[in-house]
PDB file of C-alpha atoms in Angstrom:
ATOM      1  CA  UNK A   1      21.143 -18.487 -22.987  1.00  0.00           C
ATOM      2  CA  UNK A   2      19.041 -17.674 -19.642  1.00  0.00           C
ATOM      3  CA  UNK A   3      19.691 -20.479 -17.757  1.00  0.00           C
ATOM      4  CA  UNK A   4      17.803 -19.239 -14.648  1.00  0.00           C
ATOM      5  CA  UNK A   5      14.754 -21.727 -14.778  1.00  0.00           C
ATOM      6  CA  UNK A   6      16.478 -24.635 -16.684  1.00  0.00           C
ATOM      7  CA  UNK A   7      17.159 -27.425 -14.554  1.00  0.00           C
ATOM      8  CA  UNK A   8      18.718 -31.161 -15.495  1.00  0.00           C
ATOM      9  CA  UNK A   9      15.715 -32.998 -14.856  1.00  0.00           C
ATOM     10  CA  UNK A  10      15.079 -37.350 -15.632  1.00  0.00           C
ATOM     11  CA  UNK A  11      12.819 -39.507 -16.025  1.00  0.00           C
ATOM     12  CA  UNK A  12      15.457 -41.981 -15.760  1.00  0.00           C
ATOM     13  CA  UNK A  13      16.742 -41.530 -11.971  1.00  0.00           C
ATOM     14  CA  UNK A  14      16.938 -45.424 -11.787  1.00  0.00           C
ATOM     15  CA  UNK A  15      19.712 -45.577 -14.588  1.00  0.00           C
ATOM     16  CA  UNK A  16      21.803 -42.189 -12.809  1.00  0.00           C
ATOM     17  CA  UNK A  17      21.762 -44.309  -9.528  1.00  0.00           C
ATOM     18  CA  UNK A  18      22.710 -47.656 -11.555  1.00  0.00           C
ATOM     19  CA  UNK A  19      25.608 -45.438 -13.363  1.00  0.00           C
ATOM     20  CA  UNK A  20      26.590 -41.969 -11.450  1.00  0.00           C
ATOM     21  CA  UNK A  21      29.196 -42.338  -8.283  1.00  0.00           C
ATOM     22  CA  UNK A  22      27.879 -39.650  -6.125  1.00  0.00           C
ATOM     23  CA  UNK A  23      24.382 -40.389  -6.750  1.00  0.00           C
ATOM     24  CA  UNK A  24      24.925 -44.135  -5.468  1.00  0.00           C
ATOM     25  CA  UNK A  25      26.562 -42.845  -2.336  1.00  0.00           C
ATOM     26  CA  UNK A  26      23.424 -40.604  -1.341  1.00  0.00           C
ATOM     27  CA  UNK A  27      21.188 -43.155  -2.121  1.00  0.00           C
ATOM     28  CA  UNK A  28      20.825 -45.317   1.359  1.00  0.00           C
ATOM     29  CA  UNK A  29      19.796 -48.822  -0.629  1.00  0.00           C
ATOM     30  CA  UNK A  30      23.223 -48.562  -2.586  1.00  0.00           C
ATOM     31  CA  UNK A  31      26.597 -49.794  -1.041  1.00  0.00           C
ATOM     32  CA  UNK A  32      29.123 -48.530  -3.096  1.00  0.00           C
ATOM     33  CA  UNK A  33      31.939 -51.145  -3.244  1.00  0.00           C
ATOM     34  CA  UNK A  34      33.909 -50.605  -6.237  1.00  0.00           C
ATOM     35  CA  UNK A  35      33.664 -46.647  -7.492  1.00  0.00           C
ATOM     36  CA  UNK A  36      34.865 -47.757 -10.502  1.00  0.00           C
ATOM     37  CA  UNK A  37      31.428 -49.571 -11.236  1.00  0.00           C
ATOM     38  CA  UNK A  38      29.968 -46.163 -11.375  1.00  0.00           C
ATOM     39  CA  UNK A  39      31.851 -44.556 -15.243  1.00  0.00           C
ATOM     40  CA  UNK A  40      30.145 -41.032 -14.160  1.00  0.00           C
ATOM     41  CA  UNK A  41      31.133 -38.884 -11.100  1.00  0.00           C
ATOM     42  CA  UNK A  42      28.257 -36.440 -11.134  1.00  0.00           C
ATOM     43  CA  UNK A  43      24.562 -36.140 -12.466  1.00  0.00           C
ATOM     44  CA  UNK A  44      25.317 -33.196 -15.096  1.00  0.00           C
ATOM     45  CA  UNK A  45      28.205 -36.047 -16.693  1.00  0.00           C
ATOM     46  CA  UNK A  46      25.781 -38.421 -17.844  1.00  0.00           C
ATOM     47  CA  UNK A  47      23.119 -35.845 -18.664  1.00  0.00           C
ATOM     48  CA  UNK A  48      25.810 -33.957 -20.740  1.00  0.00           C
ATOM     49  CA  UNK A  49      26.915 -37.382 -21.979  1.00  0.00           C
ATOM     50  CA  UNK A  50      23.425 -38.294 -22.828  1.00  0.00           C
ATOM     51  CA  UNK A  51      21.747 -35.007 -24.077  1.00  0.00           C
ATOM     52  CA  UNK A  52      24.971 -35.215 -27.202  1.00  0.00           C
ATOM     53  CA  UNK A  53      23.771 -38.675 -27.827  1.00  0.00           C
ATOM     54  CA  UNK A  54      20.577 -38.231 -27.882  1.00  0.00           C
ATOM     55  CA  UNK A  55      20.685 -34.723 -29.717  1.00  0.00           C
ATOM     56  CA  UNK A  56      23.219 -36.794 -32.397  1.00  0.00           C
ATOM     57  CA  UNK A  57      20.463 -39.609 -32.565  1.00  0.00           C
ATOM     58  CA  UNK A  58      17.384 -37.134 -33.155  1.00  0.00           C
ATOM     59  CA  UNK A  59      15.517 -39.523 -31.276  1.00  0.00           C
ATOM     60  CA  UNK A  60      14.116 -38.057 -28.613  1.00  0.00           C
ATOM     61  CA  UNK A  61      12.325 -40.027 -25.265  1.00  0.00           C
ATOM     62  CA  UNK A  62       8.911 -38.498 -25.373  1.00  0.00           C
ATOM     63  CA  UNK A  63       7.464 -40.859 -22.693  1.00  0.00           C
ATOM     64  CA  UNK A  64       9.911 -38.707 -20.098  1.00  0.00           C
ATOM     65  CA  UNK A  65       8.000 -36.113 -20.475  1.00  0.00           C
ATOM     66  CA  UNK A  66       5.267 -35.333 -17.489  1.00  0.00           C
ATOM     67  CA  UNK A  67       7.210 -37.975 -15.695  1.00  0.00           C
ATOM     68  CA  UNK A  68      10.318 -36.916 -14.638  1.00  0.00           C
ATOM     69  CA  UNK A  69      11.656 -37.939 -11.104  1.00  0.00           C
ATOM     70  CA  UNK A  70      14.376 -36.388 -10.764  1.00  0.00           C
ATOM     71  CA  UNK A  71      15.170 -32.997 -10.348  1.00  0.00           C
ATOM     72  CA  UNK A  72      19.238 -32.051 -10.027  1.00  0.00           C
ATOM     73  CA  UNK A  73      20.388 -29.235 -10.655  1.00  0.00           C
ATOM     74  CA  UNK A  74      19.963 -25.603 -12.439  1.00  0.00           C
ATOM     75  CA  UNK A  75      21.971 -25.318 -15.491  1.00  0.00           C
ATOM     76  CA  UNK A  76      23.476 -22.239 -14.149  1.00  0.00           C
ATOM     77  CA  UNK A  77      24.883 -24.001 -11.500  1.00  0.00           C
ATOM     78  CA  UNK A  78      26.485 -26.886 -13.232  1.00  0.00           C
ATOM     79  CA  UNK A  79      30.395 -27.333 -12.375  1.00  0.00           C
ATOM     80  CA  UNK A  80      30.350 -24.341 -10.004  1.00  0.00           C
ATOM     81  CA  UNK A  81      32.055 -22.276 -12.852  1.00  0.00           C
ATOM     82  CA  UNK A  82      30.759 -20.260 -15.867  1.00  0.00           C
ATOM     83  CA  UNK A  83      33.546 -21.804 -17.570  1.00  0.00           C
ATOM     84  CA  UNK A  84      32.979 -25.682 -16.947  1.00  0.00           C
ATOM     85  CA  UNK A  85      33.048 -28.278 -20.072  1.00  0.00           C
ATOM     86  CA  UNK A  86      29.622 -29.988 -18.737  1.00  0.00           C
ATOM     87  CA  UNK A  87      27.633 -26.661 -19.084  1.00  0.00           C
ATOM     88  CA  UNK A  88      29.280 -25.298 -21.927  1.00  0.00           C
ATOM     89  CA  UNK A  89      28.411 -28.405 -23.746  1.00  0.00           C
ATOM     90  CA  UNK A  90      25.132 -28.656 -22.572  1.00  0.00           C
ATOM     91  CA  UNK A  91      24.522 -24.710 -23.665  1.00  0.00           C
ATOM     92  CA  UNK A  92      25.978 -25.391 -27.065  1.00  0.00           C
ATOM     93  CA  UNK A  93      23.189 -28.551 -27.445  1.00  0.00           C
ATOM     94  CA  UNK A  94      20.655 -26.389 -26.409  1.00  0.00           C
ATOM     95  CA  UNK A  95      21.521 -23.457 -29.094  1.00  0.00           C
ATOM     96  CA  UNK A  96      21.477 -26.318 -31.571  1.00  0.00           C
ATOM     97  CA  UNK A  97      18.340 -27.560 -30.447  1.00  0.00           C
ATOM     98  CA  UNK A  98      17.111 -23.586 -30.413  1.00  0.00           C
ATOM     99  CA  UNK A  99      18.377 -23.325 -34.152  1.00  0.00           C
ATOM    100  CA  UNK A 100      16.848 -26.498 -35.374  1.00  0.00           C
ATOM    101  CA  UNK A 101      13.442 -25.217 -34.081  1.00  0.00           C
ATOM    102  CA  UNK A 102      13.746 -21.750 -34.926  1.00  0.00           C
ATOM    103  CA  UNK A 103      11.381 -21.670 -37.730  1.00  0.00           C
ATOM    104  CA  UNK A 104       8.532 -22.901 -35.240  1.00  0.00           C
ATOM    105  CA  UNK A 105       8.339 -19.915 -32.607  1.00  0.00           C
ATOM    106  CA  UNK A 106       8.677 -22.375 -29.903  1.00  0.00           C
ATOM    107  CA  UNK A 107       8.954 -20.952 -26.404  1.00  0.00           C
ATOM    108  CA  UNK A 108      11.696 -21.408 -24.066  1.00  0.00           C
ATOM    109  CA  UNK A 109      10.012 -24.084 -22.060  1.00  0.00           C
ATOM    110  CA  UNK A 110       9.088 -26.487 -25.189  1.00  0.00           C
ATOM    111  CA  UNK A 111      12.987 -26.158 -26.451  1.00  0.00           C
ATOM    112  CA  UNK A 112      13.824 -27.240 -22.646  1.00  0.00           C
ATOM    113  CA  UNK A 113      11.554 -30.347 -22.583  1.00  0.00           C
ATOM    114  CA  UNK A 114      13.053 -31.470 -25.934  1.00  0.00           C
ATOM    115  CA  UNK A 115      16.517 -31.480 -24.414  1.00  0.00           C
ATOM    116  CA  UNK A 116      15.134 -33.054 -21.220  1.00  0.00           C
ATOM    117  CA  UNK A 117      14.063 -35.705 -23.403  1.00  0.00           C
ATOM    118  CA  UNK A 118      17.245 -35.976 -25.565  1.00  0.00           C
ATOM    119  CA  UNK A 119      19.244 -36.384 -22.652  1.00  0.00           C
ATOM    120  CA  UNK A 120      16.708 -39.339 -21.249  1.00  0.00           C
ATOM    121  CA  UNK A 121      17.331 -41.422 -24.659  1.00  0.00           C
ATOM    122  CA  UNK A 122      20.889 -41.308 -24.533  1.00  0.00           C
ATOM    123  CA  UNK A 123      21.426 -41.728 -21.208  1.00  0.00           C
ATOM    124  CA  UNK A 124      19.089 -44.964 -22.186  1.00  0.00           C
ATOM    125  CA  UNK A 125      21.453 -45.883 -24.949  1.00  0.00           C
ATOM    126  CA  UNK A 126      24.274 -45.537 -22.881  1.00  0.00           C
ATOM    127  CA  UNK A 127      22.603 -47.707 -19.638  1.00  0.00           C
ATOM    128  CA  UNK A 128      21.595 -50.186 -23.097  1.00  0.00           C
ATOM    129  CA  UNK A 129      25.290 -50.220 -24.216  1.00  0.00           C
ATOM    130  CA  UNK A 130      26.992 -50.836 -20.439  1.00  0.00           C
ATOM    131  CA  UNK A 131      24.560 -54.007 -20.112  1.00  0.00           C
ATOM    132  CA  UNK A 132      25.521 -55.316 -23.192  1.00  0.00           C
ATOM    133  CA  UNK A 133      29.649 -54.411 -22.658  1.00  0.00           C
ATOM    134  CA  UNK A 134      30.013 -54.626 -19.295  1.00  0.00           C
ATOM    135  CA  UNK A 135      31.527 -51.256 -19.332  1.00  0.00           C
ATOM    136  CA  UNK A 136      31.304 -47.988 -20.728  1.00  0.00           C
ATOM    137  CA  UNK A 137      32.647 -47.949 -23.976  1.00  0.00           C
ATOM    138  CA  UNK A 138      34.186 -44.595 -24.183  1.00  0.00           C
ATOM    139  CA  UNK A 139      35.753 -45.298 -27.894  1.00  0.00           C
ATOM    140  CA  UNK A 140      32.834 -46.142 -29.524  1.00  0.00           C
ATOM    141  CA  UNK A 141      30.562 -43.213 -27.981  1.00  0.00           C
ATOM    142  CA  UNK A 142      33.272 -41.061 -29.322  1.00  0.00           C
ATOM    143  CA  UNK A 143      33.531 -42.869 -32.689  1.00  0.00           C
ATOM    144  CA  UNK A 144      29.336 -42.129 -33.023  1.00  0.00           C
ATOM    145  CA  UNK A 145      29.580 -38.635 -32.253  1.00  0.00           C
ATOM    146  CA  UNK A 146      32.283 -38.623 -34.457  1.00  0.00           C
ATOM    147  CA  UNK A 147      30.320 -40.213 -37.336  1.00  0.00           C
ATOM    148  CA  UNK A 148      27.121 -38.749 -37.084  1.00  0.00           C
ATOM    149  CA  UNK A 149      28.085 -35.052 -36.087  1.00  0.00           C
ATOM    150  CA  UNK A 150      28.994 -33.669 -39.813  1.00  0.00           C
ATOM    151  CA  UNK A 151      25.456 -35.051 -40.895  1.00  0.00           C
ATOM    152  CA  UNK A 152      23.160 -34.191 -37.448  1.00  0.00           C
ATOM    153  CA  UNK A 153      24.742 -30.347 -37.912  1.00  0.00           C
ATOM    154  CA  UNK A 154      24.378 -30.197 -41.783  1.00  0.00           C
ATOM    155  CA  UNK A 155      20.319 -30.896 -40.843  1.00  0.00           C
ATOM    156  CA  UNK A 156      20.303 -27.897 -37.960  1.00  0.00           C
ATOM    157  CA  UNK A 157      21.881 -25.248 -39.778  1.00  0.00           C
ATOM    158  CA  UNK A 158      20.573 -25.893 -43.583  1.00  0.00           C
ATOM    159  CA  UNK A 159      17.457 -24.089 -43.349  1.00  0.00           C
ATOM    160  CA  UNK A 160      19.614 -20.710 -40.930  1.00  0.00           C
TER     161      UNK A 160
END
């Protein structure tokens, strides 16, 4: 995957500065009192967090789209490493995504906006699920992923 132009982008910035550690800090309105208010450390956590959700959800946020305020950082750059979990996971989303749409020619750009917008609905769902917790409920994201996975797969790769 050329990762040259992709860049984690949201429409969402208000939730990452509600929910991401080092994005409160740079932000001068925030005091950061507690860091463990704050369940991610970096931007490309909760985007990886939320693109999986929202990719497992095939639900996508289509109002992000055109409106995104947010503009973090290059895929390419994520985690500093070639190897890092948050990238690889993010790449392995976006080959799904690329599979899933194979059929319709779409170019690189269109495939990139759908995962834009993947990641803006569950990092939704996750803001949604903290409100209604009071916490980030780590078990239960897993427990989804774990439940819907099997079936969300089974509808990319049917039709390869």
């Amino acid at each position: 995957m050329s990762t040259t132009a992709r860049r984690l982008k949201t429409a969402r910035f208000d939730i990452y500065r509600n929910m991401v550690l080092r994005t409160a800090r740079k932000n001068d309105n925030v005091k950061v009192t507690d860091k463990n208010d704050y369940p991610f450390d970096t931007n490309y956590e909760l985007f990886t967090a939320g693109l999986v959700l929202g990719f497992l959800r095939d639900d996508p946020r289509t109002e992000s789209e055109g409106s995104y305020s947010q503009d973090f950082i290059q895929v390419n750059r994520v985690g500093g490493s070639s190897e890092n979990e948050y990238r690889e996971g993010i790449e392995f989303i976006y080959k799904l995504i690329e599979l899933e749409h194979s059929d319709e020619d779409p170019d690189d750009s269109e495939l990139w906006e759908l995962a834009l917008q993947y990641a803006d609905a569950g990092v939704e769902a996750i803001n949604q699920d903290i409100s209604l917790k009071d916490e980030f409920d780590l078990l239960a994201f897993i427990d989804e992923a774990d439940q819907k996975w099997e079936d969300r797969l089974e509808d990319v790769l049917v039709d390869q």
